[in-house]
Short mmCIF file of C-alpha atoms in Angstrom, two decimals:
data_model
loop_
_atom_site.label_atom_id
_atom_site.label_comp_id
_atom_site.label_asym_id
_atom_site.label_seq_id
_atom_site.Cartn_x
_atom_site.Cartn_y
_atom_site.Cartn_z
CA MET H 1152 246.71 328.20 200.73
CA THR H 1153 249.35 330.87 200.01
CA ASP H 1154 250.11 333.42 197.35
CA SER H 1155 252.88 332.63 194.87
CA PRO H 1156 256.25 333.56 196.41
CA SER H 1157 258.63 335.73 194.44
CA ALA H 1158 261.75 335.39 196.59
CA SER H 1159 264.81 334.43 194.58
CA SER H 1160 265.98 332.11 197.34
CA LEU H 1161 263.63 329.28 196.30
CA ILE H 1162 265.41 326.17 195.05
CA ILE H 1163 263.97 324.29 192.08
CA GLY H 1164 265.68 321.08 191.02
CA GLY H 1165 268.85 322.35 192.66
CA ALA H 1166 268.90 325.69 190.81
CA ALA H 1167 267.97 329.00 192.40
CA SER H 1168 264.81 330.38 190.79
CA SER H 1169 264.39 333.89 189.50
CA PRO H 1170 261.41 335.94 190.69
CA ARG H 1171 258.16 335.24 188.85
CA ALA H 1172 257.79 337.77 186.05
CA PRO H 1173 254.47 339.22 184.89
CA LEU H 1174 253.18 337.13 181.99
CA PRO H 1175 253.85 338.84 178.62
CA THR H 1176 250.54 337.56 177.26
CA LEU H 1177 247.81 335.45 178.78
CA PRO H 1178 247.38 331.94 177.31
CA PRO H 1179 244.30 330.83 175.39
CA LEU H 1180 241.18 330.41 177.51
CA ALA H 1181 238.88 327.38 177.41
CA LEU H 1182 235.73 326.40 179.30
CA TYR H 1183 235.06 322.97 180.80
CA ILE H 1184 231.44 322.17 181.76
CA HIS H 1185 230.82 319.10 183.90
CA ILE H 1186 227.52 317.21 183.66
CA PRO H 1187 227.78 314.64 186.47
CA TRP H 1188 225.01 312.14 185.67
CA CYS H 1189 225.21 308.76 183.90
CA VAL H 1190 222.64 306.07 183.17
CA ARG H 1191 224.83 303.75 185.22
CA LYS H 1192 228.23 304.04 186.92
CA CYS H 1193 230.85 301.88 185.19
CA PRO H 1194 233.00 299.68 187.49
CA TYR H 1195 236.30 301.17 186.22
CA CYS H 1196 235.23 304.84 186.39
CA ASP H 1197 236.79 307.18 188.95
CA PHE H 1198 235.34 310.37 187.43
CA ASN H 1199 232.82 312.45 189.33
CA SER H 1200 229.74 310.71 187.92
CA HIS H 1201 226.49 309.68 189.58
CA THR H 1202 223.59 307.47 188.52
CA ALA H 1203 220.82 309.62 187.08
CA SER H 1204 217.31 309.72 188.48
CA PRO H 1205 214.41 309.25 186.02
CA VAL H 1206 214.03 313.05 185.74
CA LEU H 1207 217.19 315.17 185.62
CA PRO H 1208 217.16 318.65 187.20
CA GLU H 1209 218.14 320.26 183.89
CA GLU H 1210 216.71 323.70 184.51
CA GLU H 1211 218.14 323.99 188.03
CA TYR H 1212 221.53 322.72 186.92
CA VAL H 1213 221.79 325.15 184.00
CA ASP H 1214 220.88 328.00 186.36
CA ALA H 1215 223.60 326.84 188.75
CA LEU H 1216 226.19 326.56 185.97
CA LEU H 1217 225.56 330.12 184.83
CA ALA H 1218 225.67 331.42 188.40
CA ASP H 1219 228.92 329.49 188.91
CA LEU H 1220 230.35 331.09 185.77
CA ASP H 1221 229.29 334.54 186.97
CA GLN H 1222 231.51 334.12 190.02
CA ASP H 1223 234.56 333.41 187.81
CA LEU H 1224 234.03 336.27 185.34
CA HIS H 1225 236.11 338.80 187.27
CA ALA H 1226 239.21 336.70 186.56
CA VAL H 1227 238.73 336.54 182.76
CA TYR H 1228 237.37 339.98 181.88
CA GLY H 1229 238.27 341.01 178.33
CA ARG H 1230 239.21 337.51 177.16
CA GLU H 1231 237.45 335.18 174.72
CA ILE H 1232 236.85 331.42 174.83
CA SER H 1233 238.68 329.33 172.25
CA SER H 1234 237.02 325.99 173.11
CA ILE H 1235 234.27 324.46 175.23
CA PHE H 1236 234.14 320.86 176.42
CA PHE H 1237 231.04 319.23 177.90
CA GLY H 1238 232.35 316.32 180.00
CA GLY H 1239 230.86 313.95 182.49
CA GLY H 1240 229.14 311.80 183.36
CA THR H 1241 227.15 311.68 180.16
CA PRO H 1242 226.37 315.20 178.90
CA SER H 1243 224.23 313.79 176.08
CA LEU H 1244 221.59 312.91 178.70
CA PHE H 1245 220.71 316.63 178.68
CA SER H 1246 218.20 317.92 176.16
CA ALA H 1247 219.16 320.23 173.32
CA GLU H 1248 216.92 322.88 174.88
CA ALA H 1249 218.90 322.83 178.13
CA LEU H 1250 222.28 322.89 176.40
CA GLY H 1251 221.09 325.65 174.08
CA ARG H 1252 220.04 327.85 176.98
CA LEU H 1253 223.38 327.20 178.64
CA LEU H 1254 225.45 328.02 175.56
CA LYS H 1255 223.45 331.20 174.95
CA GLY H 1256 224.02 332.23 178.56
CA VAL H 1257 227.75 331.55 178.33
CA GLU H 1258 228.13 333.57 175.12
CA GLN H 1259 226.26 336.50 176.69
CA ARG H 1260 228.94 336.54 179.40
CA ILE H 1261 232.15 335.74 177.49
CA PRO H 1262 232.80 336.23 173.75
CA PHE H 1263 233.35 333.11 171.65
CA ALA H 1264 236.31 332.91 169.25
CA HIS H 1265 235.11 332.93 165.63
CA ASP H 1266 236.43 329.38 165.15
CA ILE H 1267 235.50 328.03 168.58
CA GLU H 1268 235.59 324.25 169.05
CA ILE H 1269 232.65 322.95 171.10
CA THR H 1270 232.86 319.26 172.08
CA LEU H 1271 230.15 317.12 173.68
CA GLU H 1272 230.83 313.73 175.24
CA ALA H 1273 228.21 311.15 174.33
CA ASN H 1274 227.66 307.43 174.83
CA PRO H 1275 226.11 305.16 172.18
CA GLY H 1276 223.27 304.17 174.51
CA THR H 1277 222.09 307.81 174.55
CA PHE H 1278 222.12 308.46 170.79
CA GLU H 1279 218.92 309.77 169.23
CA GLN H 1280 219.17 311.13 165.69
CA GLU H 1281 216.79 314.05 166.24
CA LYS H 1282 218.53 315.09 169.46
CA PHE H 1283 221.99 315.10 167.85
CA VAL H 1284 220.80 317.08 164.83
CA ALA H 1285 219.55 319.66 167.35
CA TYR H 1286 222.91 319.63 169.16
CA ARG H 1287 224.68 320.39 165.87
CA LYS H 1288 222.34 323.32 165.20
CA LEU H 1289 223.31 324.80 168.57
CA GLY H 1290 226.90 325.19 167.36
CA ILE H 1291 228.30 322.03 168.99
CA ASN H 1292 230.75 321.00 166.29
CA ARG H 1293 232.63 318.02 167.75
CA LEU H 1294 231.55 314.81 169.47
CA SER H 1295 233.54 312.45 171.67
CA ILE H 1296 231.81 309.06 171.66
CA GLY H 1297 232.56 306.62 174.48
CA ILE H 1298 232.80 303.28 172.67
CA GLN H 1299 235.49 301.50 174.81
CA SER H 1300 235.02 298.25 172.84
CA PHE H 1301 232.86 296.79 170.07
CA GLN H 1302 232.87 293.27 171.57
CA GLN H 1303 229.88 292.23 173.65
CA GLN H 1304 231.82 290.23 176.23
CA LYS H 1305 234.19 293.14 176.85
CA LEU H 1306 231.35 295.67 177.01
CA GLU H 1307 229.56 293.57 179.62
CA ALA H 1308 232.76 293.26 181.66
CA LEU H 1309 233.10 297.06 181.56
CA GLY H 1310 229.50 297.63 182.61
CA ARG H 1311 228.62 299.53 179.45
CA ILE H 1312 224.95 300.02 178.54
CA HIS H 1313 225.41 299.69 174.76
CA ASN H 1314 226.32 296.83 172.46
CA GLY H 1315 228.71 296.70 169.51
CA ASP H 1316 226.03 297.32 166.88
CA GLU H 1317 224.86 300.44 168.74
CA ALA H 1318 228.45 301.67 168.85
CA VAL H 1319 228.78 301.32 165.08
CA ARG H 1320 225.41 303.01 164.50
CA ALA H 1321 226.37 305.89 166.81
CA ALA H 1322 229.26 306.88 164.56
CA GLY H 1323 227.01 306.81 161.51
CA MET H 1324 224.35 308.84 163.27
CA ALA H 1325 226.92 311.42 164.30
CA ARG H 1326 227.95 311.90 160.69
CA GLN H 1327 224.32 312.04 159.51
CA ALA H 1328 223.61 314.69 162.15
CA GLY H 1329 226.26 316.92 160.55
CA PHE H 1330 229.33 316.15 162.68
CA ASP H 1331 232.35 315.93 160.41
CA ASN H 1332 234.70 316.02 163.41
CA PHE H 1333 234.32 313.32 166.05
CA ASN H 1334 236.42 311.22 168.39
CA LEU H 1335 235.99 307.59 169.36
CA ASP H 1336 237.14 306.55 172.85
CA LEU H 1337 238.60 303.03 172.99
CA MET H 1338 240.25 301.08 175.79
CA HIS H 1339 242.81 298.31 175.59
CA GLY H 1340 244.23 295.98 178.22
CA LEU H 1341 240.67 294.87 179.03
CA PRO H 1342 239.84 291.79 181.13
CA ASP H 1343 241.04 288.63 179.31
CA GLN H 1344 241.80 290.67 176.17
CA SER H 1345 244.12 289.14 173.57
CA LEU H 1346 246.23 290.98 171.02
CA GLU H 1347 243.76 290.06 168.28
CA ASP H 1348 240.81 291.27 170.38
CA ALA H 1349 242.45 294.68 170.82
CA LEU H 1350 243.39 295.00 167.16
CA SER H 1351 239.88 293.97 166.11
CA ASP H 1352 238.46 296.87 168.12
CA LEU H 1353 240.94 299.27 166.52
CA ARG H 1354 240.20 298.02 162.99
CA GLN H 1355 236.47 298.49 163.57
CA ALA H 1356 237.05 302.02 164.87
CA ILE H 1357 239.27 302.92 161.92
CA GLU H 1358 236.64 301.59 159.51
CA LEU H 1359 234.18 304.17 160.92
CA LYS H 1360 236.58 306.95 159.84
CA PRO H 1361 236.57 309.18 162.92
CA THR H 1362 238.84 312.22 162.75
CA HIS H 1363 240.30 311.35 166.16
CA ILE H 1364 240.81 308.21 168.26
CA SER H 1365 241.57 308.21 171.99
CA TRP H 1366 243.13 304.79 172.68
CA TYR H 1367 244.19 304.22 176.24
CA GLN H 1368 244.95 301.36 178.58
CA LEU H 1369 242.50 300.36 181.29
CA THR H 1370 243.94 301.12 184.72
CA LEU H 1371 242.55 300.16 188.11
CA GLU H 1372 241.80 303.32 190.06
CA PRO H 1373 241.03 303.69 193.79
CA ASN H 1374 237.41 304.13 194.81
CA THR H 1375 236.09 302.03 191.92
CA VAL H 1376 234.46 298.59 191.80
CA PHE H 1377 237.42 297.23 189.81
CA TRP H 1378 239.84 298.46 192.49
CA ASN H 1379 238.00 296.48 195.17
CA GLN H 1380 237.19 293.51 192.94
CA PRO H 1381 240.03 293.42 190.38
CA PRO H 1382 239.33 291.61 187.10
CA VAL H 1383 241.96 289.43 185.43
CA LEU H 1384 243.91 291.75 183.11
CA PRO H 1385 246.39 290.76 180.37
CA GLU H 1386 250.00 290.00 181.26
CA ASP H 1387 252.60 292.77 180.77
CA ASP H 1388 254.03 291.09 177.65
CA THR H 1389 250.59 291.04 176.04
CA LEU H 1390 250.01 294.69 176.99
CA TRP H 1391 253.30 295.64 175.35
CA ASP H 1392 252.44 293.69 172.18
CA ILE H 1393 249.03 295.41 172.04
CA GLN H 1394 250.62 298.84 172.43
CA GLU H 1395 253.22 298.31 169.69
CA ALA H 1396 250.88 296.66 167.19
CA GLY H 1397 248.08 299.16 167.82
CA GLN H 1398 250.32 302.18 167.32
CA ALA H 1399 251.60 300.70 164.05
CA LEU H 1400 248.05 300.02 162.83
CA LEU H 1401 246.90 303.55 163.65
CA ALA H 1402 249.91 305.09 161.92
CA GLU H 1403 249.33 302.91 158.85
CA HIS H 1404 245.84 304.42 158.52
CA GLY H 1405 246.91 308.04 158.92
CA TYR H 1406 246.28 308.56 162.64
CA ALA H 1407 249.31 310.36 164.02
CA GLN H 1408 250.02 310.01 167.73
CA TYR H 1409 250.37 313.49 169.19
CA GLU H 1410 249.83 312.68 172.88
CA VAL H 1411 250.24 309.62 175.11
CA SER H 1412 246.81 308.22 174.19
CA ALA H 1413 245.56 310.54 171.41
CA TYR H 1414 245.72 309.89 167.66
CA ALA H 1415 244.37 312.22 164.99
CA GLN H 1416 244.04 312.65 161.27
CA PRO H 1417 246.06 315.59 159.88
CA GLY H 1418 244.83 318.90 161.29
CA ARG H 1419 242.34 317.22 163.63
CA PRO H 1420 243.89 317.10 167.14
CA ALA H 1421 241.54 318.06 169.96
CA ARG H 1422 242.12 321.79 170.38
CA HIS H 1423 240.59 321.83 173.85
CA ASN H 1424 242.96 319.13 175.11
CA LEU H 1425 245.94 320.71 173.36
CA ASN H 1426 245.21 323.79 175.43
CA TYR H 1427 245.42 321.72 178.63
CA TRP H 1428 248.68 320.10 177.59
CA SER H 1429 250.32 323.38 176.59
CA PHE H 1430 249.49 324.88 180.01
CA GLY H 1431 246.66 327.04 178.72
CA ASP H 1432 243.91 328.46 180.92
CA PHE H 1433 240.48 327.00 181.52
CA ILE H 1434 237.44 327.86 183.59
CA GLY H 1435 235.79 324.82 185.17
CA ILE H 1436 232.10 324.97 186.04
CA GLY H 1437 229.83 322.22 187.30
CA ALA H 1438 229.96 319.69 190.13
CA GLY H 1439 233.58 318.77 190.82
CA ALA H 1440 235.00 320.76 187.88
CA HIS H 1441 238.58 322.01 188.04
CA GLY H 1442 239.97 325.23 186.57
CA LYS H 1443 243.31 326.94 186.06
CA LEU H 1444 243.61 330.69 185.47
CA SER H 1445 246.64 332.90 184.87
CA HIS H 1446 246.75 336.54 185.94
CA PRO H 1447 248.79 339.34 184.34
CA ASP H 1448 250.83 339.79 187.53
CA GLY H 1449 252.14 336.22 187.21
CA ARG H 1450 249.80 334.46 189.64
CA ILE H 1451 248.48 331.10 188.42
CA VAL H 1452 245.54 329.76 190.41
CA ARG H 1453 243.94 326.33 190.33
CA THR H 1454 240.31 326.02 191.48
CA TRP H 1455 237.93 323.17 192.17
CA LYS H 1456 234.18 323.17 192.61
CA THR H 1457 231.81 321.44 195.04
CA ARG H 1458 231.74 317.77 194.09
CA LEU H 1459 228.34 316.29 194.96
CA PRO H 1460 225.45 317.40 192.69
CA LYS H 1461 223.09 317.85 195.66
CA ASP H 1462 225.57 320.20 197.32
CA TYR H 1463 226.32 322.02 194.06
CA LEU H 1464 222.59 322.66 193.64
CA ASN H 1465 222.17 323.77 197.24
CA PRO H 1466 221.97 327.61 197.28
CA ALA H 1467 223.25 327.60 200.88
CA LYS H 1468 226.58 326.12 199.73
CA SER H 1469 229.38 327.75 197.74
CA PHE H 1470 230.10 326.59 194.19
CA GLN H 1471 233.83 326.81 194.82
CA ALA H 1472 235.26 324.19 197.16
CA GLY H 1473 238.83 325.51 197.10
CA GLU H 1474 241.64 327.25 195.27
CA LYS H 1475 245.42 327.20 195.29
CA ALA H 1476 247.96 329.63 193.86
CA LEU H 1477 250.88 327.69 192.37
CA THR H 1478 254.23 328.46 193.96
CA ASN H 1479 257.48 328.85 192.06
CA ASP H 1480 258.80 325.49 193.18
CA GLU H 1481 255.63 323.73 191.97
CA MET H 1482 255.71 325.32 188.53
CA PRO H 1483 258.24 323.09 186.69
CA PHE H 1484 256.36 319.92 187.58
CA GLU H 1485 252.95 321.47 186.88
CA PHE H 1486 254.03 322.70 183.45
CA LEU H 1487 255.92 319.58 182.38
CA MET H 1488 253.29 317.17 183.70
CA ASN H 1489 251.14 318.50 180.86
CA ALA H 1490 253.62 319.47 178.15
CA LEU H 1491 255.60 316.23 178.18
CA ARG H 1492 252.47 314.20 177.41
CA LEU H 1493 252.71 315.64 173.89
CA THR H 1494 254.87 313.41 171.69
CA ALA H 1495 256.55 316.46 170.15
CA GLY H 1496 256.67 318.34 173.45
CA VAL H 1497 256.50 322.13 173.26
CA GLU H 1498 258.81 324.92 172.17
CA SER H 1499 261.07 325.97 175.02
CA HIS H 1500 259.94 329.61 174.98
CA LEU H 1501 256.46 328.49 176.05
CA TYR H 1502 257.75 327.75 179.57
CA PRO H 1503 258.68 331.36 180.49
CA GLU H 1504 255.65 332.69 178.57
CA ARG H 1505 253.19 330.51 180.49
CA THR H 1506 254.88 330.42 183.93
CA GLY H 1507 256.73 333.74 184.28
CA LEU H 1508 259.88 331.81 185.24
CA SER H 1509 263.23 331.57 183.49
CA LEU H 1510 264.31 328.39 181.69
CA ASP H 1511 267.19 328.38 184.18
CA THR H 1512 264.79 326.92 186.73
CA LEU H 1513 264.71 323.70 184.68
CA VAL H 1514 268.45 323.33 184.15
CA GLU H 1515 269.37 320.69 186.72
CA GLY H 1516 266.28 318.53 186.32
CA ARG H 1517 266.59 318.74 182.54
CA ARG H 1518 270.25 317.74 182.63
CA GLU H 1519 269.50 314.67 184.74
CA ALA H 1520 266.57 313.70 182.51
CA GLU H 1521 268.69 314.04 179.37
CA GLN H 1522 271.51 311.97 180.88
CA SER H 1523 268.96 309.28 181.81
CA GLY H 1524 267.71 309.18 178.22
CA LEU H 1525 264.26 310.37 179.25
CA MET H 1526 264.32 313.83 177.69
CA GLN H 1527 265.48 314.96 174.26
CA VAL H 1528 268.69 316.98 174.03
CA GLU H 1529 267.10 319.81 172.06
CA PRO H 1530 267.57 323.38 173.34
CA SER H 1531 264.63 324.79 171.39
CA ARG H 1532 262.12 322.21 172.65
CA LEU H 1533 261.00 320.57 175.88
CA ALA H 1534 260.18 317.01 174.84
CA ALA H 1535 260.40 313.48 176.19
CA THR H 1536 262.23 310.76 174.31
CA GLU H 1537 260.30 307.62 173.33
CA ARG H 1538 261.65 306.04 176.52
CA GLY H 1539 260.58 309.11 178.48
CA GLN H 1540 257.04 308.77 177.14
CA LEU H 1541 256.95 305.21 178.44
CA PHE H 1542 258.35 306.21 181.85
CA LEU H 1543 256.75 309.62 182.20
CA ASN H 1544 256.38 309.39 185.97
CA ASP H 1545 260.11 308.70 186.34
CA LEU H 1546 260.86 311.65 184.08
CA LEU H 1547 258.66 314.03 186.06
CA GLN H 1548 260.34 312.99 189.32
CA GLN H 1549 263.40 314.94 188.13
CA PHE H 1550 261.38 318.16 188.53
CA LEU H 1551 259.89 317.53 191.96
CA THR H 1552 261.36 319.22 195.02
#
């Protein structure tokens, strides 16, 4: 682990880099809170999630989260939080009382923006009307509901604990509880899935009128059951047909694609995720949570927390498992890995504002990407072409040293 170098002799994509400048302004600040427990671990899931015991250690975990946050406060003094995201695991396993105490403790430590977005991930099998009304009263104003599919055979293959009817009811209960802003998570490319199966799931989701749909392809990840025991997935031609037809269907119903797998009604993109993709800052608290914080002197530091819940709750162990200051030669890839996921990319001036580096450090990689048809020839923006969106890994290779 080293501090960020400032020597002008570093080479980035073939071009000499300028010294890292102090950041003119710090980016927006978000907070990610990880709740690591689930009713059951899904066979495709590579997130830091663990099967819950009959009684969750809510009180101890909230205490640990606030103590964890206390240790990060020195790096964000004087700033306010623009969004909070409760991820997991299944955060909706926690009671409203526990989440209320946590939110109150966070706000006592860091001011909330007046229009803060607070999102809670929830699964249909954990929906209780009274509990979600209480969540809304706490100030949680956005839900992300993990549907994945409405079809029983597909849900069983994915190891989900809910059925299709419960998924439909969950969306209705969310609206009745006062949530006028909610996301539905859907997967495609599921075991033995046909084009019509995938479009049927999308049509059902659209009928529920969420403000946002996350629609992404199932991938087999290491350290999962599916990686060791792979299911039969659709052929590449079928996957391509699903992608094209699904995007057309979503657009037809007013869901604009603004990121690789994110579609939103006008004015309803996920602000928390937009902050990630535009290289904003975020504190990460909870077992296995990651953070990224910028400092006025130009340092940008990534952090990660102790992964196992039992270790995170152990007072003899540190919350923080590690940290790394990004070096100048890592910065182009780190920035573009996020920004180029956005279908419109970002305005070019955001790169020097968020990294402290000159746009000159992108010149050679950008030229090669443009000549390959992977990046738009647009001086005022950094954006992938449609082909670049499809081959994002190839595009990002142009900015690796």
